[in-house]
XYZ file of N, CA and C in Angstrom:
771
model
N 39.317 3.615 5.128
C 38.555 2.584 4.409
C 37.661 1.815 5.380
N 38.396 1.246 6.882
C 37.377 0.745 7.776
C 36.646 1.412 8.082
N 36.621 2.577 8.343
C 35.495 3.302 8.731
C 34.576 3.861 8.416
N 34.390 3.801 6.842
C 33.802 4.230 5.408
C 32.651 2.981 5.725
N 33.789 1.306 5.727
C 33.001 0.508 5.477
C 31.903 0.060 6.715
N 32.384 0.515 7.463
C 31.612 0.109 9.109
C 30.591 1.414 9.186
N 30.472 2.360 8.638
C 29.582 3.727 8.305
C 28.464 2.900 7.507
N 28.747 2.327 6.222
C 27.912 1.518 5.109
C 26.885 0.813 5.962
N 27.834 -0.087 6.761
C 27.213 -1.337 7.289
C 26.198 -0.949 8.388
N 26.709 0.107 9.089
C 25.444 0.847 10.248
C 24.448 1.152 9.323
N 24.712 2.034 8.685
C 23.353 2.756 8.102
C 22.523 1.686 7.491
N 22.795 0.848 6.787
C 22.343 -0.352 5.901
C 21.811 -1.088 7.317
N 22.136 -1.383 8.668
C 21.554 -1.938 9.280
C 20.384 -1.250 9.849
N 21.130 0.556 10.471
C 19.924 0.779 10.471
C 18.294 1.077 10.061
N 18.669 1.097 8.337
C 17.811 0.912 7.458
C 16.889 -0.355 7.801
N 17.349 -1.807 7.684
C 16.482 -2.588 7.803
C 15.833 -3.057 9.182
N 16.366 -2.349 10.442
C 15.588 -1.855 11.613
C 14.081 -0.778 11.499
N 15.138 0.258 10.990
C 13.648 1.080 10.250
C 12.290 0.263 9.556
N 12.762 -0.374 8.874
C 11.894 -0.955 7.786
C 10.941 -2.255 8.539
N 11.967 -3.049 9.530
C 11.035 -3.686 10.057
C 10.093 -2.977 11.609
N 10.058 -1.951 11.931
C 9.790 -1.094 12.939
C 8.841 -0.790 12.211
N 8.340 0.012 11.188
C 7.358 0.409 10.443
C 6.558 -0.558 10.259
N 6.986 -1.531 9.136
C 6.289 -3.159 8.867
C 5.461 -3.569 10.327
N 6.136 -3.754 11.612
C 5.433 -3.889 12.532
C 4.343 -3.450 13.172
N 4.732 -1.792 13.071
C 3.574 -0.533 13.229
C 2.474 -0.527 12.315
N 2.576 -1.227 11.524
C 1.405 -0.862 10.146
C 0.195 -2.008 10.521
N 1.106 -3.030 11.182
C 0.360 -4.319 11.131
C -0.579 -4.187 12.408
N 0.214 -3.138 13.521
C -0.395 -3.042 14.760
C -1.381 -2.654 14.353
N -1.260 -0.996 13.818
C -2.372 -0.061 13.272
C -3.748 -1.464 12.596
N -3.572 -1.853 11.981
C -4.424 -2.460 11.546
C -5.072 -3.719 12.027
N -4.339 -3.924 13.058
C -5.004 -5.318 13.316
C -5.765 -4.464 14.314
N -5.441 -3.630 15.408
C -5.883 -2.685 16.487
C -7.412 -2.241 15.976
N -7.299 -1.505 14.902
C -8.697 -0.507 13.722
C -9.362 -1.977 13.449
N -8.541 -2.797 13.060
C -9.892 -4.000 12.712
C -10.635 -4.630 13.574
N -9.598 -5.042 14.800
C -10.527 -5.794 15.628
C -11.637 -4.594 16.955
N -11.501 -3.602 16.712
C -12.009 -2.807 17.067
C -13.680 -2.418 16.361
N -13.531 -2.764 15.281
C -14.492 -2.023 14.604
C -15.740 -3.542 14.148
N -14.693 -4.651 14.508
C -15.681 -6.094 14.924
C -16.349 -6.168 15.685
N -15.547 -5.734 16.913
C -16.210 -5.898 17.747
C -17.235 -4.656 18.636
N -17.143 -3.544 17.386
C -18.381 -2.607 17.450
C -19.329 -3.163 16.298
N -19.280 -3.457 15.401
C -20.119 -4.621 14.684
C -20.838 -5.550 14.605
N -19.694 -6.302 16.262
C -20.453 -7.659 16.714
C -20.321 -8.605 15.251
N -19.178 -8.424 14.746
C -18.258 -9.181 13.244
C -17.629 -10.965 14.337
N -17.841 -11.424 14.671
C -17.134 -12.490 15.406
C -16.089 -13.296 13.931
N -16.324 -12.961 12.746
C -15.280 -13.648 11.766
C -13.882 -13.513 11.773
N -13.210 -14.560 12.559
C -11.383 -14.286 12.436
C -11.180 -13.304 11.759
N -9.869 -12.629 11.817
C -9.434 -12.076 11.390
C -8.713 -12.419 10.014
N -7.900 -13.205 10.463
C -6.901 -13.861 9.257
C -7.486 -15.507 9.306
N -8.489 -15.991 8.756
C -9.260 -17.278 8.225
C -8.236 -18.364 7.502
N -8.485 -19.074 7.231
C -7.591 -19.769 5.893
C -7.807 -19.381 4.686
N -9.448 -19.456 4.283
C -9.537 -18.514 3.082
C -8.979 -17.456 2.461
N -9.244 -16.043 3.710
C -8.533 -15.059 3.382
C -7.302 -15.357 3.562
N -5.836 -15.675 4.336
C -4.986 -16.409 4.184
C -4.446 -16.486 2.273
N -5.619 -17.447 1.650
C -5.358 -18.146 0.133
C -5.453 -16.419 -0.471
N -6.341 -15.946 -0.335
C -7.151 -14.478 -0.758
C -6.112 -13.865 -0.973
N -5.103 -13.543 0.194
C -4.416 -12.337 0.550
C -3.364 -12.835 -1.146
N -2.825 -14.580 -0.701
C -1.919 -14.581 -1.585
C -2.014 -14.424 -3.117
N -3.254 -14.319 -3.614
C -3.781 -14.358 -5.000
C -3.330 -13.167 -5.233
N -4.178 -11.610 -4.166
C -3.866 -10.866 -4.367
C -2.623 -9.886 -4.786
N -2.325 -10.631 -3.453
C -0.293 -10.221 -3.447
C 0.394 -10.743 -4.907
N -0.116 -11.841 -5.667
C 0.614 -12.100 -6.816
C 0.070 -11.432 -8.121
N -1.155 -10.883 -8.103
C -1.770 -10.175 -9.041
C -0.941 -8.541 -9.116
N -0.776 -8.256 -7.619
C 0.258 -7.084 -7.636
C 1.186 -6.888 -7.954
N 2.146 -8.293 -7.444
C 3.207 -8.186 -8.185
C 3.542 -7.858 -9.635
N 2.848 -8.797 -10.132
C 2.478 -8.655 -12.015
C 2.398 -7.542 -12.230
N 1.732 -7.038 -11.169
C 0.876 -5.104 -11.625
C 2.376 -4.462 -11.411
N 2.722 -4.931 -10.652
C 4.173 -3.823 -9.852
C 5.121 -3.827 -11.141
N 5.348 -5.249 -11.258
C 6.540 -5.284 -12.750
C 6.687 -4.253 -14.267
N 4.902 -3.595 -14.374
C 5.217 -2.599 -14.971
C 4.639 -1.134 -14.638
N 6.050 -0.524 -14.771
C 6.456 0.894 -14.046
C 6.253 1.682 -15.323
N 5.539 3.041 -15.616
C 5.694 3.858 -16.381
C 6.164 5.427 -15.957
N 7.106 5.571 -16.774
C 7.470 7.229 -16.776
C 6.428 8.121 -16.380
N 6.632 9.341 -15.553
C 5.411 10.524 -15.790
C 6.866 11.601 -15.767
N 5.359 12.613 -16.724
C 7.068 13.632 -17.169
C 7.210 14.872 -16.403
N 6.448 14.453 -15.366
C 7.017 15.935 -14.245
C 7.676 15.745 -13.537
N 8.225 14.531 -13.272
C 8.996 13.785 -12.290
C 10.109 13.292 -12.875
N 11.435 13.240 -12.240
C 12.498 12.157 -12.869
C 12.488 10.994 -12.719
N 13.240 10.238 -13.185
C 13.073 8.640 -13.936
C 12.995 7.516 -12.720
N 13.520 8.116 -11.548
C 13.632 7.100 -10.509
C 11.954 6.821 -9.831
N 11.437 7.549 -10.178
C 9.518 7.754 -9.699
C 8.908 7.554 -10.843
N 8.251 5.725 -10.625
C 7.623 5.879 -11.933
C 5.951 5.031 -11.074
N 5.215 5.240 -12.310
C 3.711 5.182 -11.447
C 3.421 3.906 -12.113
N 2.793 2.648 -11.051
C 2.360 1.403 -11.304
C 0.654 1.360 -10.538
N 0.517 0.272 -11.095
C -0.671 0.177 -10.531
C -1.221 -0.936 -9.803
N 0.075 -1.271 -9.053
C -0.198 -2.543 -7.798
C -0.877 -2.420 -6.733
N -1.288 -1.073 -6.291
C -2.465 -0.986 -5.478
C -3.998 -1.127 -5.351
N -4.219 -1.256 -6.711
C -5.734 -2.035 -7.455
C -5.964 -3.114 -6.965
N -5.653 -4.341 -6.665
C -5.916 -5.466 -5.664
C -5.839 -5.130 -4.560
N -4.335 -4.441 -4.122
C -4.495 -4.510 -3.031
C -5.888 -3.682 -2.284
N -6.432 -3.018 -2.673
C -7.695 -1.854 -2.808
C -8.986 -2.666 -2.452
N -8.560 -3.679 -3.478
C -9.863 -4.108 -3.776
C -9.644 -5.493 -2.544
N -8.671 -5.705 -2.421
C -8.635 -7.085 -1.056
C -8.699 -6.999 0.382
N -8.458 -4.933 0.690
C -8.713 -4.350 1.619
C -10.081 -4.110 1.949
N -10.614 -3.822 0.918
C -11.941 -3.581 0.893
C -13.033 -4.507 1.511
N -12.882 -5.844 0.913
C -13.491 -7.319 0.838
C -13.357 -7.925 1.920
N -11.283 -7.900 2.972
C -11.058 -8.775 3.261
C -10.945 -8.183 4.871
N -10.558 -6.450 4.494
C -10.049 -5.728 5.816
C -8.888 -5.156 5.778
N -8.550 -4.519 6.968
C -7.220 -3.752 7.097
C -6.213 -4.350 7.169
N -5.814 -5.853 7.671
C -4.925 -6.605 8.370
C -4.302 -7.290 6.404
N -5.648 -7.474 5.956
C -5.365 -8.235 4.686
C -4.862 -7.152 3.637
N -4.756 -5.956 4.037
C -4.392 -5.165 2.773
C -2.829 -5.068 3.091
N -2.799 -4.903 4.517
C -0.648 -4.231 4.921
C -0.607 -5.890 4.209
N -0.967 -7.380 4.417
C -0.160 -8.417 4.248
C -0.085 -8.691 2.628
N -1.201 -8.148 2.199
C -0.670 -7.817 0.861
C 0.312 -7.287 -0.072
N 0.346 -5.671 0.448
C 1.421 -5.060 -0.002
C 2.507 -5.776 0.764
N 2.770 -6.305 2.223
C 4.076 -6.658 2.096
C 4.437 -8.314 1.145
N 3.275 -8.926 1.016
C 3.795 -9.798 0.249
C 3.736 -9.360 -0.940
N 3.236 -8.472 -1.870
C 3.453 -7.943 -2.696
C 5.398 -7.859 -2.931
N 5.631 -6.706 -1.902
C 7.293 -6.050 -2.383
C 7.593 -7.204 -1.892
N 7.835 -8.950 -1.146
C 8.791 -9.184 -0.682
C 8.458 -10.263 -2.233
N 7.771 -10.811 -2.907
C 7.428 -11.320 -4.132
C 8.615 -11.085 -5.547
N 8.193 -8.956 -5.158
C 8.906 -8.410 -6.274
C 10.668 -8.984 -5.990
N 10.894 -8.552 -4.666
C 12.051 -9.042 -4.391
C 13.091 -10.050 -4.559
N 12.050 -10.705 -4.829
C 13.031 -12.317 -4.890
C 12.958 -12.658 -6.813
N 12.093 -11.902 -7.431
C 11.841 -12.400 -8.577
C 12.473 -10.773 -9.237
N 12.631 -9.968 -8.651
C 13.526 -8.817 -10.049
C 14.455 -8.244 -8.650
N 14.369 -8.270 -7.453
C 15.622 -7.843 -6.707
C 15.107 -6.196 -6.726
N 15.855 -5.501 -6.144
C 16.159 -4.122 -6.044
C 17.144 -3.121 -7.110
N 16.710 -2.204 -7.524
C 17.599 -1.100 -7.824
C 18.052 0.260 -7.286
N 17.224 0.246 -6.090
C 17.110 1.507 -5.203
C 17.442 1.648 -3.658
N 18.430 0.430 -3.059
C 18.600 -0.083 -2.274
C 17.919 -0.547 -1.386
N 16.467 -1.332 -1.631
C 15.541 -1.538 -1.080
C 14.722 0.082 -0.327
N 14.955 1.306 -0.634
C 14.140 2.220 -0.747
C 13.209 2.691 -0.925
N 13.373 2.350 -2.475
C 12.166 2.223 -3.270
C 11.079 0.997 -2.618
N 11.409 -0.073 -2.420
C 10.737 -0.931 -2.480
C 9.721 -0.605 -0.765
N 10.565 -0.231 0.258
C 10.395 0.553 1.779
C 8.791 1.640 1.368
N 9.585 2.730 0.338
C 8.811 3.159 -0.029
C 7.186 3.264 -0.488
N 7.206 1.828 -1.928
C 5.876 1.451 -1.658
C 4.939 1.283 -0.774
N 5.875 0.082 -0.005
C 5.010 -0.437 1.436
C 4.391 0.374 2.118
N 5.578 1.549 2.074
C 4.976 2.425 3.426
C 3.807 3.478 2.513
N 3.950 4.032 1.805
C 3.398 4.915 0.956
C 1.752 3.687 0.811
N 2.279 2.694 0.426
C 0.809 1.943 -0.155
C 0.296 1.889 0.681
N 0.340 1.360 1.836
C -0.199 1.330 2.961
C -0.821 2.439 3.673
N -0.230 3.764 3.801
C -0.952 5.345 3.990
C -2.092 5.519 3.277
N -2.229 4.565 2.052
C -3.538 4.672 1.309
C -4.188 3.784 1.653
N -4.323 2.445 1.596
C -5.222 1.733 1.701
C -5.795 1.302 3.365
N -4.810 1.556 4.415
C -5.078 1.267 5.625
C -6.377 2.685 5.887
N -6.381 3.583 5.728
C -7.292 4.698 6.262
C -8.750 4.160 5.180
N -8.372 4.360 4.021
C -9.557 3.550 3.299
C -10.342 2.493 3.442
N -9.461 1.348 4.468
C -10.081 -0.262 4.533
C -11.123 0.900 5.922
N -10.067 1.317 6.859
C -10.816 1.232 7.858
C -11.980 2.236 7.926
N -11.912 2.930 7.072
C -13.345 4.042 6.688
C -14.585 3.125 6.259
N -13.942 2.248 5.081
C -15.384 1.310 4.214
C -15.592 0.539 5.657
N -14.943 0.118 6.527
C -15.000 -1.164 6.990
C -16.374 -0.876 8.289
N -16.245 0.574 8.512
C -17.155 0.884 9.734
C -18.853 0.725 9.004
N -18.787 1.297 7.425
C -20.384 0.933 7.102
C -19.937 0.950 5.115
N -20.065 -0.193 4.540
C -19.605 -0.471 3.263
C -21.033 -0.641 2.339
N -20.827 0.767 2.006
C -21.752 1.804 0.939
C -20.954 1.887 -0.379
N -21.723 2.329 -1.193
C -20.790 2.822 -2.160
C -20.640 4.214 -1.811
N -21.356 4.868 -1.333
C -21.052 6.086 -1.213
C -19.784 6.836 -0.126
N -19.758 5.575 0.851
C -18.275 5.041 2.242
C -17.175 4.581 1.036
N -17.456 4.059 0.274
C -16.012 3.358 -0.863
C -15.808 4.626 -1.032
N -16.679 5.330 -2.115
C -16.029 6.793 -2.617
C -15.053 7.565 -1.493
N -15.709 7.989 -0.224
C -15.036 8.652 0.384
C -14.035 8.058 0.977
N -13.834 6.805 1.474
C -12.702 6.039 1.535
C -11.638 6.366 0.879
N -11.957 6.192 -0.215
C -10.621 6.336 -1.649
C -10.388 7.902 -1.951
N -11.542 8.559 -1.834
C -10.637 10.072 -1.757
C -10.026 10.117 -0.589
N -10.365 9.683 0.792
C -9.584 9.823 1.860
C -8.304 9.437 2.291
N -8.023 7.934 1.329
C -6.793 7.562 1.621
C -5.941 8.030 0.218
N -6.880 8.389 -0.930
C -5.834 9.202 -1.395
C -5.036 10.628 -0.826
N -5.849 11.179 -0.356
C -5.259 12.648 0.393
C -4.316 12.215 0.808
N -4.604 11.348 2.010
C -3.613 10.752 3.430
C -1.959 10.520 2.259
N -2.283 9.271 1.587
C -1.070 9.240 1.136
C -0.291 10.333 0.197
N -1.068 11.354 -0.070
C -0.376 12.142 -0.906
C 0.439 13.100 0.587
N -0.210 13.558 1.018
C 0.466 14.324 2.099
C 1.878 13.149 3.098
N 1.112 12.101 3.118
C 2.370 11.493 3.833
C 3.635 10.740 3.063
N 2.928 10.870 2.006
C 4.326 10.618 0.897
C 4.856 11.113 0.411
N 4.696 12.597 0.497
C 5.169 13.809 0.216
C 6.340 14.327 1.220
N 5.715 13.903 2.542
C 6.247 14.014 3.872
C 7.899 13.341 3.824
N 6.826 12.365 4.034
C 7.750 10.762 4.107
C 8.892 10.670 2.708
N 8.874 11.253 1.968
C 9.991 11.262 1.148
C 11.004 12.153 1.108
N 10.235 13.524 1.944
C 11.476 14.717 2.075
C 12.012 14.284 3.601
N 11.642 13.922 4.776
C 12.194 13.570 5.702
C 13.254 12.748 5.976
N 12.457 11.024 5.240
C 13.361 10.412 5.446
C 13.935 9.523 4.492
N 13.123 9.294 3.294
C 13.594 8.481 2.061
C 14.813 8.870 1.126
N 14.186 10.041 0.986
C 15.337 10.741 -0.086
C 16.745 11.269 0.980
N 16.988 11.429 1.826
C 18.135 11.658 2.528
C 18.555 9.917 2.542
N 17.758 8.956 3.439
C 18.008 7.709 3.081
C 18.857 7.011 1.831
N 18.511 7.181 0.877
C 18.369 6.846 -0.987
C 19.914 7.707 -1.090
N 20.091 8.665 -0.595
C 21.381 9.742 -0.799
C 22.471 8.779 0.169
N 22.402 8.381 1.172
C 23.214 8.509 2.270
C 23.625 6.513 1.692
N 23.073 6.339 1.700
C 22.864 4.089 0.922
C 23.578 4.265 -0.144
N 23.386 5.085 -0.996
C 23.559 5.225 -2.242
C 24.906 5.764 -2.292
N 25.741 6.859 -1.446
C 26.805 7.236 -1.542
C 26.551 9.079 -2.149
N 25.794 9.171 -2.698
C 24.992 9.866 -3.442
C 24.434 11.566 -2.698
N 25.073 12.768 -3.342
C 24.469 13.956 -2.473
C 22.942 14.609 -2.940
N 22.782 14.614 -1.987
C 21.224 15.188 -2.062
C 21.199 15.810 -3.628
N 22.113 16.965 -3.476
C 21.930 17.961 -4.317
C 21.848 17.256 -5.746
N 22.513 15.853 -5.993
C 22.750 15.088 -7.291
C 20.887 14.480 -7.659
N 20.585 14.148 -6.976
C 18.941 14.149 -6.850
C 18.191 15.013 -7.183
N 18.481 16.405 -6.338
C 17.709 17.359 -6.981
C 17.749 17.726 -8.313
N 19.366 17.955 -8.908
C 19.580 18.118 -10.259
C 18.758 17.601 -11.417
N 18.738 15.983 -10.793
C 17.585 14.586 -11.444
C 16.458 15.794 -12.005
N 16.404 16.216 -10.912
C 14.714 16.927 -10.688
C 14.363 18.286 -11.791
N 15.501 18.800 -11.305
C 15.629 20.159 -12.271
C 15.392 19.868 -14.303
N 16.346 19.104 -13.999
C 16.556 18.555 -15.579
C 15.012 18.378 -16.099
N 13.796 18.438 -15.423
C 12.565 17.823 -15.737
C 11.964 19.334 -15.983
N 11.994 19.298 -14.203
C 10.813 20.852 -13.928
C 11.936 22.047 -13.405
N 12.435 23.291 -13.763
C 12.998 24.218 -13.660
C 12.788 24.268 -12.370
N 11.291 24.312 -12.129
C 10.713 24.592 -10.932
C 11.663 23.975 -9.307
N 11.773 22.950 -9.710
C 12.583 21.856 -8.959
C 14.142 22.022 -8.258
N 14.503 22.970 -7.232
C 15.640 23.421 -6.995
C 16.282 23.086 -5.725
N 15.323 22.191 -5.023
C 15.493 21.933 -3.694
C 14.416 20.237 -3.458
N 15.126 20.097 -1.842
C 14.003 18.370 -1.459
C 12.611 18.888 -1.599
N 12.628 20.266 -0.979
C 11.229 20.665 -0.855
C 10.596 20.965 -2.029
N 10.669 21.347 -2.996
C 10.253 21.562 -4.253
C 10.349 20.558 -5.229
N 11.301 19.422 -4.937
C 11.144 18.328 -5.452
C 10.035 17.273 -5.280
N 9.425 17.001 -3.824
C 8.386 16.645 -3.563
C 7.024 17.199 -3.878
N 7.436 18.527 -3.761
C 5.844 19.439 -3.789
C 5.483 18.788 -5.570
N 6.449 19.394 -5.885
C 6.375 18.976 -7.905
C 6.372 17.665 -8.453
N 7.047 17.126 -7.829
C 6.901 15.074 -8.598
C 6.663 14.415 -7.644
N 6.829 14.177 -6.311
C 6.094 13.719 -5.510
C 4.605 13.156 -5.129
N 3.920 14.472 -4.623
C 3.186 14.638 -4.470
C 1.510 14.590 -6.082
N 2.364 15.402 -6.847
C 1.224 14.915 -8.421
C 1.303 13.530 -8.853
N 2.092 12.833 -8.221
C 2.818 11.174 -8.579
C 1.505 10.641 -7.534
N 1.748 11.056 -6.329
C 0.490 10.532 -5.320
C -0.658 10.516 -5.927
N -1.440 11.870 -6.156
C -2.315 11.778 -6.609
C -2.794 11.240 -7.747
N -2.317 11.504 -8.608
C -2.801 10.854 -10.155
C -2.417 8.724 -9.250
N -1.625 8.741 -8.827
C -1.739 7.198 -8.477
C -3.162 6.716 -7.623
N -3.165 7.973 -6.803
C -4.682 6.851 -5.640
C -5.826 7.487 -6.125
N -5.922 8.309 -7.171
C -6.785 8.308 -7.815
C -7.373 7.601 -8.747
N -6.500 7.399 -9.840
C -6.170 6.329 -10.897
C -7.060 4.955 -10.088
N -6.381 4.668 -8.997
C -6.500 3.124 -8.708
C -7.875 3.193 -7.701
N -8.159 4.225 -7.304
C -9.381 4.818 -6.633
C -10.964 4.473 -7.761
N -10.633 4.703 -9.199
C -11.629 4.714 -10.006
C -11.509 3.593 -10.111
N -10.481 2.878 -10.878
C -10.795 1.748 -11.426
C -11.220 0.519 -10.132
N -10.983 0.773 -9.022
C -11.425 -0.205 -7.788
C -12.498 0.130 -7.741
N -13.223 1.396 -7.168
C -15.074 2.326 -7.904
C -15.452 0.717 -8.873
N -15.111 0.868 -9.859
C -15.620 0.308 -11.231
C -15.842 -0.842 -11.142
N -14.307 -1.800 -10.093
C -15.035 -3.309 -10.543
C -15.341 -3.583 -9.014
N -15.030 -3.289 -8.245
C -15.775 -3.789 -7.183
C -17.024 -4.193 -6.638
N -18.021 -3.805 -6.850
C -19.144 -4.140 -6.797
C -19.193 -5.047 -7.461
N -18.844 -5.530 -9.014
C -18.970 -6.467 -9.653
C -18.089 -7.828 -8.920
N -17.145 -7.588 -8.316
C -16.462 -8.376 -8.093
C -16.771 -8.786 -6.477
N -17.197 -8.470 -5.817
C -17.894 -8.474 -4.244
C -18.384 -9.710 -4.480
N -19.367 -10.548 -5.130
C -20.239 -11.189 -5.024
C -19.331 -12.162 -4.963
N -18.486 -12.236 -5.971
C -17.334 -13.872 -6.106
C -16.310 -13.688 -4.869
N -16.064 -12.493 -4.632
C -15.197 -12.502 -2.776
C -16.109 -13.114 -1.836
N -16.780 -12.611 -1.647
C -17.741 -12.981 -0.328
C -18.643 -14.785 -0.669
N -18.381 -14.872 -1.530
C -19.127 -16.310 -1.625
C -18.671 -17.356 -0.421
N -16.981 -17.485 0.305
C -16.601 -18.029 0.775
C -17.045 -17.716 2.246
N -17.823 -16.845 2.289
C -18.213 -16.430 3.472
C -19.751 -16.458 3.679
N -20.231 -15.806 3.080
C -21.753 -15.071 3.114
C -22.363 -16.311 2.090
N -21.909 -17.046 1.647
C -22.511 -18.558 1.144
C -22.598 -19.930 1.489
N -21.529 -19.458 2.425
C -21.744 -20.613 3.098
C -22.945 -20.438 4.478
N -22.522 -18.988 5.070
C -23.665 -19.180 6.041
C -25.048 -18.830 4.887
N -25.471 -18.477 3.820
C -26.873 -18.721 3.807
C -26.926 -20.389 2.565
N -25.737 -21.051 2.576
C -26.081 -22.401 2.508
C -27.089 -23.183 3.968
N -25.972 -22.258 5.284
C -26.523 -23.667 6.332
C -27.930 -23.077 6.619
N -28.085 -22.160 6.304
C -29.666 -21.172 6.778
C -30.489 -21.730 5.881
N -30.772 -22.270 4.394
C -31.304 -23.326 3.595
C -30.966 -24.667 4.726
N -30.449 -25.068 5.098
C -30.173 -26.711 5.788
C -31.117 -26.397 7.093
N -30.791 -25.502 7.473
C -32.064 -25.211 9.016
C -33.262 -25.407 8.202
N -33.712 -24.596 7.187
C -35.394 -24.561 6.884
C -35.600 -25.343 6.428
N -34.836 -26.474 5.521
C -35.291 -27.711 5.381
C -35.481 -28.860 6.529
N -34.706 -28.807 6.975
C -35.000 -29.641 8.315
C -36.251 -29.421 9.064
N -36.734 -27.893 9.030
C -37.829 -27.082 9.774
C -38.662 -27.815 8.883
């Protein structure tokens, strides 16, 4: 029994080592790609402002809302369901940068957390972060070098790929053995999940290839268009806090002139 329970307690610790090791890495990745690409820009605007700061948190709570509803897809079993909390975050990466999209999604899941808790032993929730983030970090930092619409498009097909392949990855490596091992739970009881759906489904590897991976795509696609759609419309009311105030003081010079 002690040693069952001291087994629990490692893995569960080393879980939230994992989780903050990643969280850390994501933030590097992005603060590294951002302030890099400023200062090939010659961007001198902080990074994290007070504005963006308020920005990030609007966003992060609009996600949440988005996160709270989960829908079924029927190639997949019930524990993978597709939301659409990456639409802000998309669109706040876009506007705000790379640094503002990881602090999103993590205030996003730590939001969900405290207001509906976990059912997946914080897995699922690991999951998002890391998965959301494979999408929107390669995307911020693609738009961020020259922000076209025609750089958005390829952005968003780009970080859709990225995350489909690394969440595909990232779930047969280390989530779903994770989710099994937390859970008490044998792989093979997972796969079954799987079978019961798609015949096809007989193994981790065929479980990902089949609900995984079509879960990726139809998601950063999905949230790929509808960010396409309002963004541009919505650019003008982001950037006001920025790009209005400096051509307020540029009116205050020529009047004075």
């Amino acid at each position: 029994m002690s040693n069952g329970l001291w087994t629990s307690v490692k893995d569960n610790v080393v879980f939230v080592l994992v989780c903050v090791g990643i969280a850390a890495a994501l933030f590097a990745i992005a603060y590294l790609a951002e302030k890099l690409i400023k200062k090939k820009n010659n961007d001198t605007e902080r990074i994290l402002s007070t504005r963006k700061i308020t920005m990030i948190g609007v966003f992060a709570a609009i996600s949440t809302v988005l996160m709270m509803f989960e829908f079924p897809v029927p190639f997949a079993p019930a524990f993978y369901e597709l939301d659409f909390s990456e639409i802000p975050a998309l669109i706040g990466t876009f506007a705000f940068g790379p640094v503002a999209g990881v602090m999103i999604e993590l205030c996003k899941i730590l939001l969900k957390l405290l207001i509906k808790g976990t059912s997946t032993a914080f897995v699922g929730d690991l999951a998002n972060f890391v998965i959301g983030c494979s999408f929107i970090l390669p995307a911020s930092i693609i738009y961020m070098f020259k922000k076209t619409k025609k750089n958005a498009i390829l952005a968003s097909v780009t970080g859709t790929l990225i995350m489909s392949v690394f969440g595909t990855l990232f779930n047969a490596v280390y989530l779903l053995p994770a989710f099994a091992s937390l859970y008490g739970m044998p792989l093979e009881a997972i796969v079954e999940m799987g079978t019961k759906v798609n015949g096809s489904i007989n193994s981790v590897t065929t479980l990902v290839i089949f609900a995984v991976a079509p879960l990726n795509l139809l998601k950063g696609s999905s949230v790929s268009i509808v960010t396409l759609l309002v963004y541009k419309k919505l650019s003008p009311i982001l950037k006001t806090g920025t790009v209005g105030r400096v051509k307020n003081a540029a009116k205050k010079v020529e009047t004075v002139r």
